[in-house]
Short mmCIF file of N, CA and C in Angstrom, two decimals:
data_model
loop_
_atom_site.label_atom_id
_atom_site.label_comp_id
_atom_site.label_asym_id
_atom_site.label_seq_id
_atom_site.Cartn_x
_atom_site.Cartn_y
_atom_site.Cartn_z
N MET A 1 0.84 -1.19 0.00
CA MET A 1 0.00 0.00 0.00
C MET A 1 0.88 1.25 0.00
N THR A 2 0.56 2.19 -0.83
CA THR A 2 1.34 3.43 -0.86
C THR A 2 0.63 4.51 -0.05
N ALA A 3 1.39 5.51 0.31
CA ALA A 3 0.85 6.62 1.10
C ALA A 3 -0.10 7.45 0.25
N PRO A 4 -1.13 8.04 0.88
CA PRO A 4 -1.99 8.94 0.11
C PRO A 4 -1.18 10.15 -0.34
N ALA A 5 -1.50 10.62 -1.53
CA ALA A 5 -0.78 11.78 -2.06
C ALA A 5 -1.06 13.00 -1.20
N PRO A 6 -0.02 13.59 -0.59
CA PRO A 6 -0.26 14.70 0.32
C PRO A 6 -0.34 16.07 -0.34
N MET A 7 -0.18 16.16 -1.66
CA MET A 7 -0.10 17.48 -2.28
C MET A 7 -1.33 18.35 -1.97
N LEU A 8 -2.53 17.82 -2.12
CA LEU A 8 -3.73 18.60 -1.84
C LEU A 8 -3.88 18.90 -0.35
N PRO A 9 -3.72 17.91 0.55
CA PRO A 9 -3.79 18.26 1.98
C PRO A 9 -2.73 19.28 2.41
N VAL A 10 -1.55 19.21 1.82
CA VAL A 10 -0.50 20.18 2.14
C VAL A 10 -0.92 21.57 1.67
N GLN A 11 -1.41 21.69 0.43
CA GLN A 11 -1.85 22.99 -0.07
C GLN A 11 -2.98 23.54 0.81
N THR A 12 -3.91 22.68 1.18
CA THR A 12 -5.04 23.10 2.02
C THR A 12 -4.56 23.59 3.38
N ALA A 13 -3.61 22.87 3.97
CA ALA A 13 -3.08 23.25 5.29
C ALA A 13 -2.29 24.55 5.23
N VAL A 14 -1.50 24.73 4.18
CA VAL A 14 -0.73 25.98 4.02
C VAL A 14 -1.69 27.15 3.85
N TYR A 15 -2.70 26.98 3.01
CA TYR A 15 -3.69 28.04 2.81
C TYR A 15 -4.38 28.40 4.12
N ALA A 16 -4.82 27.38 4.87
CA ALA A 16 -5.50 27.62 6.15
C ALA A 16 -4.59 28.36 7.12
N ARG A 17 -3.34 27.95 7.22
CA ARG A 17 -2.41 28.61 8.13
C ARG A 17 -2.24 30.08 7.78
N LEU A 18 -2.10 30.38 6.48
CA LEU A 18 -1.89 31.76 6.05
C LEU A 18 -3.15 32.61 6.22
N LYS A 19 -4.30 32.10 5.79
CA LYS A 19 -5.53 32.90 5.83
C LYS A 19 -6.03 33.14 7.24
N ASP A 20 -5.64 32.28 8.18
CA ASP A 20 -6.10 32.43 9.57
C ASP A 20 -5.23 33.39 10.38
N ASP A 21 -4.20 33.96 9.78
CA ASP A 21 -3.32 34.86 10.49
C ASP A 21 -3.71 36.31 10.21
N ALA A 22 -4.21 37.00 11.23
CA ALA A 22 -4.67 38.38 11.07
C ALA A 22 -3.53 39.32 10.68
N THR A 23 -2.33 39.07 11.18
CA THR A 23 -1.20 39.93 10.83
C THR A 23 -0.92 39.85 9.34
N LEU A 24 -0.85 38.63 8.80
CA LEU A 24 -0.59 38.48 7.37
C LEU A 24 -1.73 39.04 6.54
N THR A 25 -2.96 38.69 6.87
CA THR A 25 -4.08 39.15 6.05
C THR A 25 -4.25 40.67 6.12
N GLY A 26 -3.72 41.30 7.16
CA GLY A 26 -3.72 42.75 7.22
C GLY A 26 -2.67 43.39 6.33
N MET A 27 -1.72 42.59 5.86
CA MET A 27 -0.63 43.09 5.01
C MET A 27 -0.92 42.93 3.52
N ILE A 28 -1.89 42.07 3.17
CA ILE A 28 -2.12 41.70 1.77
C ILE A 28 -3.61 41.79 1.43
N SER A 29 -3.90 41.75 0.14
CA SER A 29 -5.30 41.76 -0.30
C SER A 29 -5.91 40.37 -0.33
N GLY A 30 -5.08 39.31 -0.38
CA GLY A 30 -5.61 37.96 -0.41
C GLY A 30 -4.54 36.92 -0.66
N ILE A 31 -4.98 35.66 -0.54
CA ILE A 31 -4.14 34.48 -0.79
C ILE A 31 -4.86 33.66 -1.84
N TYR A 32 -4.16 33.34 -2.92
CA TYR A 32 -4.81 32.72 -4.08
C TYR A 32 -4.01 31.52 -4.59
N ASP A 33 -4.73 30.60 -5.27
CA ASP A 33 -4.05 29.66 -6.14
C ASP A 33 -4.49 29.90 -7.58
N TYR A 34 -5.51 30.71 -7.74
CA TYR A 34 -5.90 31.27 -9.03
C TYR A 34 -6.13 32.76 -8.80
N VAL A 35 -5.42 33.59 -9.53
CA VAL A 35 -5.46 35.03 -9.28
C VAL A 35 -6.47 35.69 -10.21
N PRO A 36 -7.50 36.34 -9.65
CA PRO A 36 -8.44 37.09 -10.49
C PRO A 36 -7.72 38.26 -11.18
N GLU A 37 -8.24 38.70 -12.30
CA GLU A 37 -7.59 39.78 -13.05
C GLU A 37 -7.57 41.10 -12.30
N ASP A 38 -8.56 41.36 -11.48
CA ASP A 38 -8.68 42.67 -10.84
C ASP A 38 -8.18 42.68 -9.39
N VAL A 39 -7.32 41.74 -9.02
CA VAL A 39 -6.85 41.67 -7.64
C VAL A 39 -5.94 42.85 -7.32
N ALA A 40 -6.06 43.35 -6.09
CA ALA A 40 -5.23 44.47 -5.64
C ALA A 40 -3.90 43.94 -5.09
N TYR A 41 -2.85 44.69 -5.32
CA TYR A 41 -1.53 44.37 -4.76
C TYR A 41 -1.46 44.89 -3.34
N PRO A 42 -0.65 44.30 -2.50
CA PRO A 42 0.12 43.05 -2.63
C PRO A 42 -0.77 41.84 -2.34
N PHE A 43 -0.33 40.68 -2.82
CA PHE A 43 -1.05 39.44 -2.56
C PHE A 43 -0.07 38.28 -2.59
N VAL A 44 -0.55 37.13 -2.11
CA VAL A 44 0.25 35.91 -2.05
C VAL A 44 -0.43 34.85 -2.92
N VAL A 45 0.38 34.10 -3.66
CA VAL A 45 -0.12 33.01 -4.48
C VAL A 45 0.52 31.70 -4.01
N ILE A 46 -0.31 30.70 -3.78
CA ILE A 46 0.19 29.36 -3.53
C ILE A 46 0.42 28.75 -4.91
N GLY A 47 1.67 28.56 -5.23
CA GLY A 47 2.03 28.18 -6.59
C GLY A 47 2.34 26.71 -6.76
N GLU A 48 3.41 26.46 -7.44
CA GLU A 48 3.80 25.13 -7.86
C GLU A 48 4.18 24.25 -6.67
N ALA A 49 4.04 22.95 -6.87
CA ALA A 49 4.45 21.99 -5.85
C ALA A 49 5.11 20.80 -6.53
N LEU A 50 6.01 20.18 -5.81
CA LEU A 50 6.72 18.99 -6.28
C LEU A 50 6.67 17.97 -5.16
N GLU A 51 6.31 16.75 -5.51
CA GLU A 51 6.17 15.70 -4.49
C GLU A 51 7.10 14.54 -4.83
N THR A 52 7.87 14.07 -3.84
CA THR A 52 8.77 12.94 -4.04
C THR A 52 8.60 11.96 -2.89
N PRO A 53 8.90 10.67 -3.13
CA PRO A 53 8.79 9.69 -2.06
C PRO A 53 9.86 9.93 -1.00
N ASP A 54 9.50 9.63 0.23
CA ASP A 54 10.42 9.69 1.36
C ASP A 54 10.08 8.51 2.28
N ASN A 55 10.24 7.31 1.71
CA ASN A 55 9.85 6.09 2.42
C ASN A 55 10.94 5.66 3.40
N ARG A 56 10.53 4.88 4.36
CA ARG A 56 11.45 4.28 5.32
C ARG A 56 11.08 2.80 5.42
N HIS A 57 11.93 2.03 6.04
CA HIS A 57 11.65 0.60 6.19
C HIS A 57 10.32 0.43 6.92
N GLY A 58 9.36 -0.19 6.24
CA GLY A 58 8.07 -0.45 6.84
C GLY A 58 7.10 0.72 6.83
N GLY A 59 7.43 1.82 6.15
CA GLY A 59 6.52 2.96 6.14
C GLY A 59 6.65 3.78 4.87
N PHE A 60 5.62 4.53 4.60
CA PHE A 60 5.58 5.37 3.41
C PHE A 60 5.54 6.83 3.81
N GLY A 61 6.31 7.62 3.13
CA GLY A 61 6.31 9.06 3.37
C GLY A 61 6.51 9.82 2.09
N ARG A 62 6.33 11.12 2.18
CA ARG A 62 6.52 11.99 1.03
C ARG A 62 7.15 13.31 1.48
N GLN A 63 7.85 13.92 0.55
CA GLN A 63 8.31 15.28 0.73
C GLN A 63 7.61 16.12 -0.33
N THR A 64 6.92 17.15 0.12
CA THR A 64 6.21 18.04 -0.79
C THR A 64 6.88 19.40 -0.71
N VAL A 65 7.38 19.87 -1.83
CA VAL A 65 8.02 21.18 -1.90
C VAL A 65 7.00 22.15 -2.50
N VAL A 66 6.64 23.16 -1.71
CA VAL A 66 5.63 24.13 -2.11
C VAL A 66 6.30 25.47 -2.38
N THR A 67 5.93 26.09 -3.50
CA THR A 67 6.45 27.41 -3.85
C THR A 67 5.33 28.43 -3.66
N LEU A 68 5.65 29.48 -2.92
CA LEU A 68 4.71 30.59 -2.71
C LEU A 68 5.28 31.83 -3.40
N HIS A 69 4.40 32.70 -3.85
CA HIS A 69 4.80 33.91 -4.55
C HIS A 69 4.16 35.11 -3.87
N VAL A 70 4.96 36.10 -3.56
CA VAL A 70 4.46 37.37 -3.05
C VAL A 70 4.59 38.38 -4.18
N TRP A 71 3.51 39.09 -4.49
CA TRP A 71 3.50 40.08 -5.56
C TRP A 71 3.20 41.45 -4.96
N SER A 72 3.98 42.45 -5.35
CA SER A 72 3.86 43.78 -4.78
C SER A 72 4.14 44.83 -5.85
N ARG A 73 3.55 46.00 -5.68
CA ARG A 73 3.85 47.15 -6.55
C ARG A 73 4.54 48.25 -5.76
N TYR A 74 4.95 47.94 -4.55
CA TYR A 74 5.65 48.91 -3.72
C TYR A 74 7.01 49.22 -4.35
N GLN A 75 7.47 50.46 -4.22
CA GLN A 75 8.78 50.81 -4.77
C GLN A 75 9.87 50.18 -3.92
N GLY A 76 10.57 49.23 -4.49
CA GLY A 76 11.58 48.47 -3.76
C GLY A 76 10.98 47.17 -3.24
N TYR A 77 11.80 46.42 -2.56
CA TYR A 77 11.40 45.08 -2.10
C TYR A 77 10.93 45.02 -0.66
N SER A 78 10.98 46.11 0.08
CA SER A 78 10.72 46.03 1.52
C SER A 78 9.34 45.47 1.84
N GLN A 79 8.31 45.85 1.12
CA GLN A 79 6.98 45.34 1.40
C GLN A 79 6.91 43.83 1.17
N ALA A 80 7.39 43.37 0.02
CA ALA A 80 7.38 41.94 -0.28
C ALA A 80 8.21 41.16 0.73
N LEU A 81 9.33 41.71 1.15
CA LEU A 81 10.18 41.02 2.12
C LEU A 81 9.53 40.95 3.50
N ARG A 82 8.80 41.98 3.90
CA ARG A 82 8.08 41.93 5.18
C ARG A 82 6.99 40.86 5.12
N ILE A 83 6.28 40.79 4.01
CA ILE A 83 5.25 39.77 3.84
C ILE A 83 5.88 38.39 3.85
N GLY A 84 6.98 38.23 3.12
CA GLY A 84 7.68 36.94 3.08
C GLY A 84 8.19 36.52 4.44
N ALA A 85 8.66 37.47 5.23
CA ALA A 85 9.13 37.15 6.59
C ALA A 85 7.98 36.64 7.44
N ARG A 86 6.80 37.23 7.28
CA ARG A 86 5.64 36.76 8.06
C ARG A 86 5.24 35.36 7.61
N VAL A 87 5.22 35.11 6.31
CA VAL A 87 4.89 33.78 5.79
C VAL A 87 5.86 32.74 6.36
N THR A 88 7.14 33.06 6.35
CA THR A 88 8.14 32.13 6.87
C THR A 88 7.95 31.91 8.36
N GLU A 89 7.62 32.95 9.09
CA GLU A 89 7.35 32.81 10.52
C GLU A 89 6.18 31.86 10.77
N LEU A 90 5.18 31.89 9.89
CA LEU A 90 4.00 31.03 10.04
C LEU A 90 4.25 29.59 9.64
N LEU A 91 5.21 29.34 8.74
CA LEU A 91 5.40 28.00 8.19
C LEU A 91 6.66 27.28 8.66
N ASP A 92 7.78 27.96 8.74
CA ASP A 92 9.06 27.30 9.00
C ASP A 92 9.07 26.64 10.38
N HIS A 93 9.27 25.34 10.40
CA HIS A 93 9.31 24.53 11.62
C HIS A 93 8.02 24.57 12.43
N GLN A 94 6.90 24.88 11.77
CA GLN A 94 5.60 24.93 12.43
C GLN A 94 4.76 23.74 11.97
N PRO A 95 4.14 23.02 12.91
CA PRO A 95 3.33 21.86 12.54
C PRO A 95 2.10 22.25 11.73
N LEU A 96 1.71 21.37 10.83
CA LEU A 96 0.52 21.57 10.01
C LEU A 96 -0.47 20.45 10.29
N ALA A 97 -1.75 20.78 10.31
CA ALA A 97 -2.81 19.78 10.47
C ALA A 97 -3.09 19.19 9.10
N LEU A 98 -2.79 17.90 8.94
CA LEU A 98 -2.95 17.22 7.65
C LEU A 98 -3.80 15.97 7.84
N PRO A 99 -5.10 16.05 7.58
CA PRO A 99 -5.97 14.89 7.75
C PRO A 99 -5.47 13.69 6.96
N GLY A 100 -5.37 12.54 7.63
CA GLY A 100 -4.93 11.32 6.98
C GLY A 100 -3.43 11.15 6.87
N LEU A 101 -2.66 12.12 7.37
CA LEU A 101 -1.20 12.06 7.29
C LEU A 101 -0.60 12.53 8.61
N ASN A 102 0.60 12.06 8.88
CA ASN A 102 1.37 12.57 10.00
C ASN A 102 2.33 13.63 9.47
N TRP A 103 2.29 14.82 10.07
CA TRP A 103 3.24 15.87 9.74
C TRP A 103 4.55 15.56 10.44
N ILE A 104 5.66 15.66 9.73
CA ILE A 104 6.99 15.42 10.29
C ILE A 104 7.76 16.73 10.42
N ALA A 105 7.81 17.52 9.35
CA ALA A 105 8.60 18.76 9.39
C ALA A 105 8.16 19.70 8.28
N THR A 106 8.34 20.99 8.54
CA THR A 106 8.22 22.03 7.51
C THR A 106 9.50 22.84 7.59
N ARG A 107 10.19 22.94 6.46
CA ARG A 107 11.47 23.65 6.43
C ARG A 107 11.49 24.69 5.32
N PHE A 108 11.89 25.90 5.67
CA PHE A 108 12.13 26.95 4.69
C PHE A 108 13.34 26.53 3.86
N GLU A 109 13.25 26.64 2.53
CA GLU A 109 14.37 26.28 1.66
C GLU A 109 15.07 27.50 1.08
N PHE A 110 14.33 28.45 0.53
CA PHE A 110 14.97 29.63 -0.03
C PHE A 110 13.95 30.70 -0.36
N SER A 111 14.46 31.91 -0.58
CA SER A 111 13.65 32.99 -1.14
C SER A 111 14.48 33.69 -2.19
N GLN A 112 13.79 34.32 -3.15
CA GLN A 112 14.47 35.04 -4.22
C GLN A 112 13.62 36.23 -4.62
N THR A 113 14.24 37.40 -4.76
CA THR A 113 13.54 38.58 -5.24
C THR A 113 13.70 38.69 -6.75
N LEU A 114 12.62 39.12 -7.40
CA LEU A 114 12.61 39.32 -8.84
C LEU A 114 11.85 40.60 -9.16
N THR A 115 12.20 41.23 -10.26
CA THR A 115 11.48 42.40 -10.75
C THR A 115 10.88 42.06 -12.10
N ASP A 116 9.59 42.34 -12.27
CA ASP A 116 8.95 42.14 -13.56
C ASP A 116 9.48 43.19 -14.52
N SER A 117 10.14 42.76 -15.56
CA SER A 117 10.77 43.70 -16.48
C SER A 117 9.81 44.29 -17.50
N GLU A 118 8.61 43.75 -17.59
CA GLU A 118 7.63 44.30 -18.53
C GLU A 118 7.23 45.70 -18.11
N PRO A 119 7.08 46.62 -19.05
CA PRO A 119 6.66 47.97 -18.69
C PRO A 119 5.33 47.93 -17.95
N PRO A 120 5.15 48.68 -16.89
CA PRO A 120 6.02 49.76 -16.45
C PRO A 120 7.16 49.31 -15.53
N GLY A 121 7.32 48.03 -15.29
CA GLY A 121 8.45 47.53 -14.50
C GLY A 121 8.33 47.82 -13.01
N ASP A 122 7.09 47.96 -12.53
CA ASP A 122 6.90 48.32 -11.13
C ASP A 122 6.39 47.16 -10.27
N ILE A 123 6.47 45.95 -10.78
CA ILE A 123 5.98 44.80 -10.01
C ILE A 123 7.16 44.06 -9.41
N ARG A 124 7.11 43.88 -8.10
CA ARG A 124 8.13 43.13 -7.37
C ARG A 124 7.56 41.75 -7.05
N HIS A 125 8.42 40.75 -7.11
CA HIS A 125 8.03 39.35 -6.95
C HIS A 125 9.01 38.70 -5.99
N LEU A 126 8.49 38.09 -4.95
CA LEU A 126 9.30 37.32 -4.01
C LEU A 126 8.87 35.87 -4.09
N VAL A 127 9.82 34.99 -4.39
CA VAL A 127 9.56 33.55 -4.47
C VAL A 127 10.04 32.93 -3.16
N LEU A 128 9.19 32.11 -2.55
CA LEU A 128 9.50 31.42 -1.30
C LEU A 128 9.27 29.93 -1.51
N ARG A 129 10.16 29.10 -0.97
CA ARG A 129 9.99 27.66 -1.11
C ARG A 129 10.12 26.98 0.24
N TYR A 130 9.20 26.02 0.48
CA TYR A 130 9.15 25.27 1.74
C TYR A 130 9.05 23.77 1.44
N ARG A 131 9.74 22.97 2.23
CA ARG A 131 9.70 21.51 2.12
C ARG A 131 8.89 20.97 3.30
N ILE A 132 7.84 20.20 2.99
CA ILE A 132 6.95 19.65 4.01
C ILE A 132 7.05 18.14 3.94
N VAL A 133 7.47 17.54 5.05
CA VAL A 133 7.67 16.09 5.12
C VAL A 133 6.49 15.47 5.87
N THR A 134 5.91 14.43 5.26
CA THR A 134 4.76 13.74 5.85
C THR A 134 5.01 12.24 5.78
N GLU A 135 4.21 11.51 6.55
CA GLU A 135 4.23 10.05 6.44
C GLU A 135 2.85 9.51 6.69
N GLN A 136 2.66 8.30 6.18
CA GLN A 136 1.40 7.60 6.38
C GLN A 136 1.29 7.15 7.83
N PRO A 137 0.14 7.33 8.46
CA PRO A 137 -0.01 6.90 9.87
C PRO A 137 0.12 5.40 10.02
#
């Protein structure tokens, strides 16, 4: 028997953790996995995910790497970086409630700042990546 795929429960748990934080939601217009055209900046997107096996003798586990995106129109990166710091505070080494799975660890992997070069060139983008380790109960 293989472990249930944790990608959806992980995305659901990350979304719940972020949306339930008044400090974060006071800093952004919303948290999305599909961004409406008329959304106000800044906002957070739950983006791509990668899932790999992390089995042990007699048990099944997975590592799910989730990428989050912070989008801002603030001049410079300070707004996006403050938002990213709050996201990391909420996720890094913090347990997640994952129905049907045991949470083992959540680890911050990296962040990267980017500037959208398309005119008018005023969009700032912060990429954040987290590794979430789970196992079958």
